XYZ file of C-alpha atoms in Angstrom:
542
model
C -36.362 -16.678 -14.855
C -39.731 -17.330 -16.919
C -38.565 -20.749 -18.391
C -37.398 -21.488 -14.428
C -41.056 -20.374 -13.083
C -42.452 -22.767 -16.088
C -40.807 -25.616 -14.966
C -41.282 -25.164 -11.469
C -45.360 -24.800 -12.082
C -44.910 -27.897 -14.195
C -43.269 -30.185 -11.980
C -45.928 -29.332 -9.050
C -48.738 -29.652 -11.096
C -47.533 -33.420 -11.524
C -46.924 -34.090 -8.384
C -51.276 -32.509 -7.621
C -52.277 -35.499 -10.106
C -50.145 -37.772 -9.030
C -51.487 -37.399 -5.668
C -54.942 -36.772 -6.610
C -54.620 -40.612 -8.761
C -53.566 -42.258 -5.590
C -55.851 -40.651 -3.261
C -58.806 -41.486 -5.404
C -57.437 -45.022 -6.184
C -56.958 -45.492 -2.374
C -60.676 -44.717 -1.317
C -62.467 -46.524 -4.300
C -60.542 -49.622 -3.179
C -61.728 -49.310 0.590
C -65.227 -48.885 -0.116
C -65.310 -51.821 -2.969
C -63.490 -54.073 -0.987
C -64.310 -54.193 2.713
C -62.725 -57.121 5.012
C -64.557 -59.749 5.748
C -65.266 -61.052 9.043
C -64.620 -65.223 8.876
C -67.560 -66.912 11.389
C -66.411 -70.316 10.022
C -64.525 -73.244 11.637
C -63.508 -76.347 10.833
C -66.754 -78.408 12.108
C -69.050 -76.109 10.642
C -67.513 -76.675 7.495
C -67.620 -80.328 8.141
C -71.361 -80.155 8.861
C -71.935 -78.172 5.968
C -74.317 -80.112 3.576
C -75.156 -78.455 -0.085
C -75.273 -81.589 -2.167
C -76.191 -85.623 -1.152
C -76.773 -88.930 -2.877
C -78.101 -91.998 -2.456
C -76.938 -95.243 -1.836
C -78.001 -98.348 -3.393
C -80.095 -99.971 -0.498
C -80.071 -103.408 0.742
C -82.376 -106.160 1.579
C -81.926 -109.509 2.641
C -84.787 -110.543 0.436
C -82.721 -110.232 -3.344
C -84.037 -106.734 -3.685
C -87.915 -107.153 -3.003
C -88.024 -104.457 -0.708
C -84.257 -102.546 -1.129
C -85.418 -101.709 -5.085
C -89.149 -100.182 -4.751
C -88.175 -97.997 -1.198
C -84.973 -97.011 -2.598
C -87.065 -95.478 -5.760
C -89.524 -93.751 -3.575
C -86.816 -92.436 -1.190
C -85.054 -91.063 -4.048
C -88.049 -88.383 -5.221
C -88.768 -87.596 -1.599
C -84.707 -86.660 -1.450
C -85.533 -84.978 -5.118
C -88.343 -83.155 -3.842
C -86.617 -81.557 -0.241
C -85.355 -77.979 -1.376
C -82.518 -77.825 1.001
C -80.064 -80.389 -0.841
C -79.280 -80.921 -4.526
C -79.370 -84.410 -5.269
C -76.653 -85.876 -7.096
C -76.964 -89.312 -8.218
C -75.181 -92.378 -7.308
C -73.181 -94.079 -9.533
C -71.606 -97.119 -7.818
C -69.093 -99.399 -9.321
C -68.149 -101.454 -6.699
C -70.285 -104.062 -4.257
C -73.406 -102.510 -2.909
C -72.579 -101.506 1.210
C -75.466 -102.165 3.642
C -75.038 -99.054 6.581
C -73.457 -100.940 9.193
C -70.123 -102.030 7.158
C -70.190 -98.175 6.406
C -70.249 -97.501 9.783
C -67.201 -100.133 10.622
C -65.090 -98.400 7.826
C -65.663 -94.849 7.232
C -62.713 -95.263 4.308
C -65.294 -97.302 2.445
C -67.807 -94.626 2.741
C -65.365 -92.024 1.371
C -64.872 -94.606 -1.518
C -68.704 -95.400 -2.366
C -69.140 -91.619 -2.835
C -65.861 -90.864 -4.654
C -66.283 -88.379 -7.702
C -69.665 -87.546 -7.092
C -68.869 -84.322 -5.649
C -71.127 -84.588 -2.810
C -71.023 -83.896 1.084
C -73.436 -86.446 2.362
C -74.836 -89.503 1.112
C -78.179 -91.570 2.161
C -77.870 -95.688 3.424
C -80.295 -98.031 3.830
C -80.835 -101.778 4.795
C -84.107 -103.504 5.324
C -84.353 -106.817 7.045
C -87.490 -109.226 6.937
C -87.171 -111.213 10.649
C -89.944 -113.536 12.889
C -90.617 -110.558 14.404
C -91.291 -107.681 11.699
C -89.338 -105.516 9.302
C -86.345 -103.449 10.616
C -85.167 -100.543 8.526
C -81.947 -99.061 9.217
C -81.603 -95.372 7.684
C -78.541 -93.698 8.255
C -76.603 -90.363 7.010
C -73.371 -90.087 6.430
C -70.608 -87.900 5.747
C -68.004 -87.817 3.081
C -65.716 -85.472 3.911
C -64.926 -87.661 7.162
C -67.110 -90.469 5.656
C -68.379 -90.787 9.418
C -72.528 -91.366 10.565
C -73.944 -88.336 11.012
C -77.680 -89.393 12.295
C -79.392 -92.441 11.808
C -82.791 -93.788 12.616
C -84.530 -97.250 13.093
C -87.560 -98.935 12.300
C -87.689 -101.821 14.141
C -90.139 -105.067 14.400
C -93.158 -103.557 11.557
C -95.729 -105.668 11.397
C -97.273 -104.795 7.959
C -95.122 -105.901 5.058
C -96.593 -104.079 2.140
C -94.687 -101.688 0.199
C -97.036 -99.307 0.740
C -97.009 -99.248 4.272
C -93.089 -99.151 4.082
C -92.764 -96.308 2.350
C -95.219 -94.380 4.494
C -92.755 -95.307 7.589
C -89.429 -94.213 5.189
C -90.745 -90.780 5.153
C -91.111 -90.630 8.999
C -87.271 -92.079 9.251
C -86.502 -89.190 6.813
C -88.246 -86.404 8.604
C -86.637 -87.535 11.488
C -83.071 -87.847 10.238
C -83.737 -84.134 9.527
C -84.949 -83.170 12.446
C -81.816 -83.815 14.116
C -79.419 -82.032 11.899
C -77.762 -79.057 13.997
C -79.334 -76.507 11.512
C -82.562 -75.600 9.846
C -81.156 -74.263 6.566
C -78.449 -72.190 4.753
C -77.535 -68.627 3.240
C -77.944 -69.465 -0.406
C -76.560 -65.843 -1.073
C -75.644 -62.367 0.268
C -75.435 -58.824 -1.786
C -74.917 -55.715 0.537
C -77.759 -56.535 3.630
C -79.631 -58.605 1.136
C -79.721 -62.275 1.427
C -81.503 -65.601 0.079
C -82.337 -68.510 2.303
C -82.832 -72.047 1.274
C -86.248 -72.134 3.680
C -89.876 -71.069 3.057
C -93.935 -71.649 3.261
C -93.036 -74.988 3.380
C -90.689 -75.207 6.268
C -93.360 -72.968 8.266
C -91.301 -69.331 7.918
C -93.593 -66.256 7.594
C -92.955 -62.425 6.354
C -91.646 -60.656 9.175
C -90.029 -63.589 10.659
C -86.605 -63.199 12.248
C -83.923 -65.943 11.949
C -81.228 -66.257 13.983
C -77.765 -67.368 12.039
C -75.445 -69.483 13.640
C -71.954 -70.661 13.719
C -71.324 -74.629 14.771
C -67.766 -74.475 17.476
C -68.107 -77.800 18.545
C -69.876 -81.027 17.928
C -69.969 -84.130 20.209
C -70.169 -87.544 19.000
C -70.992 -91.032 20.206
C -67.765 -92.356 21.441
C -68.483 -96.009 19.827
C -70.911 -94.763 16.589
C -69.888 -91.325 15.725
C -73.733 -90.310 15.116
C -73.734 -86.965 16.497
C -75.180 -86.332 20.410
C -74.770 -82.977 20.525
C -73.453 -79.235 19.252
C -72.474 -76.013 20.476
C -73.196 -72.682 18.383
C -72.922 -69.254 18.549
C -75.216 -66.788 17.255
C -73.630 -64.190 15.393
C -76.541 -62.789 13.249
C -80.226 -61.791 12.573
C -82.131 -61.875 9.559
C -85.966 -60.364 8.898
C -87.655 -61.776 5.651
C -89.385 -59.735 3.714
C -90.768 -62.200 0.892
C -91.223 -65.748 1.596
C -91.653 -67.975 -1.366
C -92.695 -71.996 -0.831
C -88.868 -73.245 -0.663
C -86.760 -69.826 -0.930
C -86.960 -66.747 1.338
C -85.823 -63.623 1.049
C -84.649 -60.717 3.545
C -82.515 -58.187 5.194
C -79.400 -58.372 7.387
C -80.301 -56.691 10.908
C -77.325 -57.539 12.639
C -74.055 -59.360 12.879
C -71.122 -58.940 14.713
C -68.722 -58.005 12.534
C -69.350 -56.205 9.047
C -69.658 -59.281 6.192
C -69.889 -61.972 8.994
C -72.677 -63.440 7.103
C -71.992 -64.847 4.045
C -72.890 -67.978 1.614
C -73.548 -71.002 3.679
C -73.972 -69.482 7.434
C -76.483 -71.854 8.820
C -79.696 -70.528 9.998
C -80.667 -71.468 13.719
C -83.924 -73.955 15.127
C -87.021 -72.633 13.273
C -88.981 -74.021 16.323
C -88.414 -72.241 18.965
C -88.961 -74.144 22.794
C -91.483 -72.626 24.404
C -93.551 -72.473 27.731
C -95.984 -71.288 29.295
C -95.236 -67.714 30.862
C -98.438 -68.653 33.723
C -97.593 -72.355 34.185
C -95.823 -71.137 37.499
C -98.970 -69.334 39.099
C -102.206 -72.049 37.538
C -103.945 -73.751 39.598
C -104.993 -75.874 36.782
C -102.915 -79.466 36.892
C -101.193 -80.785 34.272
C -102.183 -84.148 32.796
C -99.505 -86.438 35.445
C -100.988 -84.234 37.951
C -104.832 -85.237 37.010
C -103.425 -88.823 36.870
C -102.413 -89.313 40.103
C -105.223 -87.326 41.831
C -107.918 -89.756 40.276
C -109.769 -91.949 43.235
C -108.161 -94.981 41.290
C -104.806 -93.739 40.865
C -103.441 -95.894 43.822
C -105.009 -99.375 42.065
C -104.287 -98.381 38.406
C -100.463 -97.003 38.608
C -99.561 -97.653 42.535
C -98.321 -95.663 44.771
C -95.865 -92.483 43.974
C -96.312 -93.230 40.227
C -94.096 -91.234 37.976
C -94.237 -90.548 34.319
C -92.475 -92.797 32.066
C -89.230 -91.593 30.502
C -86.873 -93.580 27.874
C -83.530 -94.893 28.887
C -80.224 -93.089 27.340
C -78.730 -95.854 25.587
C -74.550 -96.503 27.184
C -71.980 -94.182 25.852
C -69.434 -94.316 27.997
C -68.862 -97.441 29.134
C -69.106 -99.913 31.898
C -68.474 -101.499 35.397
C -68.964 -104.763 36.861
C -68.711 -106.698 39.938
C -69.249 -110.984 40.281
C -69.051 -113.331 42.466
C -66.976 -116.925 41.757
C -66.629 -120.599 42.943
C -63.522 -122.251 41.578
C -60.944 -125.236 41.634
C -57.139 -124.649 42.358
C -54.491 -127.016 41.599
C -51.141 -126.605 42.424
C -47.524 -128.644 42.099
C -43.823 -128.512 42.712
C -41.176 -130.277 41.495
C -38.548 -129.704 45.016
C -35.860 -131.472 45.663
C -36.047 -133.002 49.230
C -40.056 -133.136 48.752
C -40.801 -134.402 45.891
C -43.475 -133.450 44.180
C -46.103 -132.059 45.932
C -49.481 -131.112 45.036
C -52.466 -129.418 46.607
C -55.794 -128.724 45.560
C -59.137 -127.268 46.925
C -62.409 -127.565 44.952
C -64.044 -124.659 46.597
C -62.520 -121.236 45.808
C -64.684 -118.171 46.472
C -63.228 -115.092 45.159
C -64.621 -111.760 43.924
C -63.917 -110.090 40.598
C -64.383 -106.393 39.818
C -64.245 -105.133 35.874
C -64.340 -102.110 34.318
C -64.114 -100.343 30.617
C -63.821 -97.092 29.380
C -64.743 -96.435 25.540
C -62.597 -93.423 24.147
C -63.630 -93.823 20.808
C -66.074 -96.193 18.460
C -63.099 -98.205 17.847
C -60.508 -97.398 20.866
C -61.257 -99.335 24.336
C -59.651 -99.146 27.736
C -60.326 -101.749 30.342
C -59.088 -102.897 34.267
C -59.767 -106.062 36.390
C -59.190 -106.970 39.866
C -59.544 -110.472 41.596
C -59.337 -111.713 45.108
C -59.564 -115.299 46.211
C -58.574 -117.094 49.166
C -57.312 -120.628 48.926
C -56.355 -122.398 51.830
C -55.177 -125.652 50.631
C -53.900 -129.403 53.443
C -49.948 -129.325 53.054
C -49.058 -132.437 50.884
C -46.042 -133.191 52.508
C -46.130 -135.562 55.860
C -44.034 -134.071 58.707
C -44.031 -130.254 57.272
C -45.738 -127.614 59.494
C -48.555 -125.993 59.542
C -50.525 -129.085 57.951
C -52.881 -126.595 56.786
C -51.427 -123.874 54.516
C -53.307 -120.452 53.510
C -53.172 -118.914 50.190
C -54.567 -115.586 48.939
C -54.548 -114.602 45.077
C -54.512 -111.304 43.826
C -54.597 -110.616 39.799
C -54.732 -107.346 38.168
C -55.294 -106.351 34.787
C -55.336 -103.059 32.361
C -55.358 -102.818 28.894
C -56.043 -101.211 25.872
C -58.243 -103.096 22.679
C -59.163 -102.118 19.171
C -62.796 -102.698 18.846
C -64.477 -104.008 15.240
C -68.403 -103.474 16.073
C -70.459 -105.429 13.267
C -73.722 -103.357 13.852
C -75.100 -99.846 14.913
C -75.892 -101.204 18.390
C -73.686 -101.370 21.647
C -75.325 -105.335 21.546
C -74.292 -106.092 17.787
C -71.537 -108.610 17.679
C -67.987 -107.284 18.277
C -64.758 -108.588 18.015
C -61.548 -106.934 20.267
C -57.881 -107.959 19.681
C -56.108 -106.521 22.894
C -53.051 -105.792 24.605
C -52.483 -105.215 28.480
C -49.929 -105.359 31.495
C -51.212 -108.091 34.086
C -49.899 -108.589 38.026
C -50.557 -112.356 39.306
C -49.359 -112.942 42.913
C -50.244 -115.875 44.767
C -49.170 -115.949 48.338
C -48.675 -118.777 50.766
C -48.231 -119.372 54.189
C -44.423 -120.158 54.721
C -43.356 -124.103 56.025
C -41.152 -126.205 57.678
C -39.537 -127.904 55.620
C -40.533 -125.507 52.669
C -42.972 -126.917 50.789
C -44.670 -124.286 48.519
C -43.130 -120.533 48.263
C -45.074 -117.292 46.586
C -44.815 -116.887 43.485
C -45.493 -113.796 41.589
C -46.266 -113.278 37.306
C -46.032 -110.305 35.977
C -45.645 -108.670 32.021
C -47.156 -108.170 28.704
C -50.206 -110.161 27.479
C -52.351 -109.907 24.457
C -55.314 -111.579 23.305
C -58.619 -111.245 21.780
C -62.199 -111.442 22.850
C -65.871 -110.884 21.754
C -69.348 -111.706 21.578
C -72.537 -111.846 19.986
C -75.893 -111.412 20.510
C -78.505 -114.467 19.871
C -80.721 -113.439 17.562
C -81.333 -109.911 16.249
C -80.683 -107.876 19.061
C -81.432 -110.384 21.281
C -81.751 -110.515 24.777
C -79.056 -113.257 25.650
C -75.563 -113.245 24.184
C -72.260 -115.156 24.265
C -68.664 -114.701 23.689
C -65.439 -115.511 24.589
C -61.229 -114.571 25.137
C -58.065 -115.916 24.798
C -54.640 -114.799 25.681
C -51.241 -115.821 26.315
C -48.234 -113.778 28.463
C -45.396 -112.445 26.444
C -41.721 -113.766 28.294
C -43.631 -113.220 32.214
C -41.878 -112.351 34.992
C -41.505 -114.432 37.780
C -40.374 -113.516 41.348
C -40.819 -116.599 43.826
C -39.985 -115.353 48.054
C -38.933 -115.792 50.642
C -36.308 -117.344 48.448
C -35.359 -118.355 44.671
C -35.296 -121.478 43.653
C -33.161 -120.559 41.109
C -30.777 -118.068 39.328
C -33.310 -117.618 36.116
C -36.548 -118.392 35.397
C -39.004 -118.772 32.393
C -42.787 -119.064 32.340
C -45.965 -119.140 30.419
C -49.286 -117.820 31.232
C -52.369 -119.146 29.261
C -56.230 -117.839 29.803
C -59.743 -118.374 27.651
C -62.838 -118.351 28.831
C -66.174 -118.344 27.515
C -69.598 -116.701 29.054
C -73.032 -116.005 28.469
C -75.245 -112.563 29.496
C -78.512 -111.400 29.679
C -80.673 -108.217 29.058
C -82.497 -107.062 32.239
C -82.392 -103.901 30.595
C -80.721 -101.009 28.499
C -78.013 -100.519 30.115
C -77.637 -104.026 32.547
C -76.832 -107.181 32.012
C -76.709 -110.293 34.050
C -73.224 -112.655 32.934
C -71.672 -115.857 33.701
C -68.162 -116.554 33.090
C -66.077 -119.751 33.112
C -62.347 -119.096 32.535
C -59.476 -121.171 32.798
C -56.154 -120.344 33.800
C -52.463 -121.860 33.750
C -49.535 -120.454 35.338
C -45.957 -122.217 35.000
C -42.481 -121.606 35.727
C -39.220 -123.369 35.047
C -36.111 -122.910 37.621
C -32.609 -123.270 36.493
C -29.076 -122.559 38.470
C -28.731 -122.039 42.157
C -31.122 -120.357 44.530
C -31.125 -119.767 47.976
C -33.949 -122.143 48.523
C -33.326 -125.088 51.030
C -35.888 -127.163 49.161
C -35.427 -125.458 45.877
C -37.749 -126.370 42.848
C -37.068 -127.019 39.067
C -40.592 -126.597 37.983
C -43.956 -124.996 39.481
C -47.494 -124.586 38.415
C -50.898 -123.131 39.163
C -54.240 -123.720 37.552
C -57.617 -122.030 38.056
C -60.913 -122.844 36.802
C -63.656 -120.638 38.260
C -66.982 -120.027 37.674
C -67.849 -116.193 38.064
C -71.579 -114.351 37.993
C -72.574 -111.103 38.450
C -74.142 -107.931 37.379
C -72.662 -105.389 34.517
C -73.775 -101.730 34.367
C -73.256 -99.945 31.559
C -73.655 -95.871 31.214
């Protein structure tokens, strides 16, 4: 019994440890290791910007200005304490910013091994009119523009001056990130932020820590418009250095949610004035327009003056055209008639709609009516009415060569077309209606004159893929085979950001061959329309 009472105290006393081991094991792990809340997502990630480079920059002087502004732009990059500067180390041909923009694989290229998330671009052009500077930001993970800005038309040409108006492009580049700065570190409620004296941050201060959801970009550049965030986080400093702060964690929404990298919030708050509502003091418009002289100096109901959003979306159009229509059939029993009429109004609607920077999608609709004598002596009416309709939609792959909705383009296209032109029916039958319909493809574009000038011209071609033909009240033959050829060429002009006054002159040639047995009287072998027409109107772009 005592050996059985030693055992039995033994094997329980194991089992206490045991227990005690795992219990203790348990707990320490839980408070060591708590789970982490993840306020991250795939754009804010994507945004995320802890080390950048610079570009060689580009002139089209050999260098004269590109060398000297891309060494000064370098130490002002050196000197901002919110990036590490990495530097470039290119091996193949030096990019200018809008070939980066056309080809964001060549971006991802130029930066390639250098470990970096962003990466600087510049070009400076010399013109009759000043000294453009095009700065622009982009990213490598996507090795997309993130933010650009423009200098354009300087006047002064000295280095000095330039680099004095680099800085401003810089500051402003910055300004426009989606975030002031970044959680450098985090230990317990303690955390380090890449902001200080310098950035205008105080003791006491509380920052707000965001998470980017969503970001919007320009359909046909890909600079960023706009972002949404989500707050998810305070922080108080308590010691604020010139380029580091340092503080607490006050809140978040989940335990851990702010960690390395969480992007701090607008430093500068928007603000107004809590008694703006209840003054009777006017604000400077105000004072404007109640002046004695208001009336003779800005007219009546004057407003204040506002920029113009450049286009985004994309466009509509309407014009109005004069034309020439020529027409023949080869029918047996008539001959070979032909009509024409010199004098063909007819209206012509357009419209686009830009889905990405490269992707387009575009419609067209024309009316015309063209009555036209009937060739053939002895056939009634003498006089025989016509009425065209043509519709168009289609999709085209844009290649933009420039920052600018005006920079040259060129589109290679596809699209499904409808070409009907109807005629009054005759006795004998002289001409029937004849309808095209099918596949096209083509290519168009134009250019600007001059550097963002305020005419342009351009041009399309395109040719039907095997058309379909349908010719009523009867066939003039068992099968049928066609062609359909149009180019054109046109010129527009600036009347403002977003309008344009153009003129079009296009050419068109619709044929058909007959073959077999119809169950035309007068049946045909051959048939053929041409158009030339002359088209103006108005283009509004938003």
């Amino acid at each position: 019994m005592g050996c059985q009472n030693v055992l039995r105290f033994s094997f329980l006393t194991l089992i206490a440890i045991a227990m005690v081991s795992l219990g203790n094991r348990t707990f320490g792990q839980e408070s060591s290791n708590p789970v982490r809340a993840s306020f991250r997502s795939e754009v804010d990630d994507l945004l995320t910007i802890e080390k950048i480079t610079v570009l060689p920059f580009t002139d089209n002087l050999q260098g004269i200005y590109a060398r000297p502004l891309e060494a000064h732009f370098i130490q002002l990059v050196q000197k901002m304490h919110r990036w590490n500067y990495i530097p470039a180390t290119p091996t193949g041909p030096i990019l200018a910013p809008e070939e980066l923009e056309a080809s964001p694989e060549k971006t991802i290229q130029a930066t390639q091994g250098l470990g970096v998330d962003a990466a600087f671009a510049a070009r400076i052009s010399k013109g009759p009119k000043g000294i453009i500077i095009h700065l622009s930001l982009f990213l490598t993970k996507d090795g997309k523009l993130l933010s650009q800005a423009v200098l354009k038309d300087f006047k002064q040409f000295d280095i000095e001056s330039l680099t004095s108006q680099i800085e401003k492009l810089l500051t402003e580049i910055v300004a426009r990130l989606p975030y002031s700065g970044r959680v450098l570190s985090r230990e317990g409620q303690r955390v380090t932020v890449n902001l200080g004296k310098k950035d205008g941050l105080n003791p006491n201060q509380m920052l707000s820590v965001v998470q980017i959801i969503q970001a919007q970009r320009h359909p046909k550049f890909n600079f960023l418009i706009k972002t949404e965030k989500e707050i998810f986080g305070k922080i108080k400093l308590l010691k604020v250095d010139d380029t580091l702060s340092f503080g607490i964690v006050v809140s978040e929404k989940e335990r851990g949610a702010i960690q390395k990298n969480s992007k701090i919030g607008s430093i500068d708050f928007v603000t107004y004035d809590a008694n703006a509502g209840l003054s009777l003091i006017p604000s400077p418009e105000e004072e404007l327009t109640q002046r004695d002289d208001s009336a003779l100096v800005f007219g009546k109901d004057a407003k204040p003056w506002k920029p113009t959003a450049p286009p985004t979306f994309g466009l509509v159009g309407g014009q109005l055209g004069l034309g020439r229509f020529s027409g023949n059939r080869e029918a047996v029993g008539v001959g070979s008639p032909e009509a024409t009429n010199n004098f063909v109004p007819s209206v012509n609607l357009i419209g686009e709609l830009w889905l990405t920077q490269e992707w387009t999608f575009h419609a067209k609709l024309r009316q015309a009516i063209i009555p036209v004598d009937n060739p053939v002596s002895g056939s009634a009416p003498t006089e025989l009415n016509q009425s065209l309709s043509y519709y168009e939609a289609g999709i085209g792959y844009s290649f933009r060569f420039g920052p600018y909705i005006w920079s040259p383009h060129l589109e290679p296209y596809m699209g499904y077309f409808y070409y009907r032109l109807f005629v009054d029916d005759s006795t004998p039958t002289v001409f029937t209606t004849i309808q095209f319909t099918g596949f096209k493809f083509g290519v168009r574009g134009s250019s600007p004159i001059g550097v963002r000038g305020a005419y342009g011209v351009g041009g399309n071609f395109s040719m039907a893929w095997k058309p379909g033909i349908k010719e009523s009240p009867h066939p003039s033959g068992d099968s049928s085979e066609g062609s359909v050829t149009q180019f054109g060429i046109f010129g527009f002009k600036r009347i403002g950001e977003r309008l344009k006054i153009q003129v079009d002159l296009e050419f068109e040639m619709f044929s058909a061959n007959f073959s077999g047995l119809g169950g035309n009287h007068n049946p045909a072998t051959s048939a053929s329309h041409r158009h030339t027409t002359l088209l103006g109107g108005v283009i509004f772009m938003f």
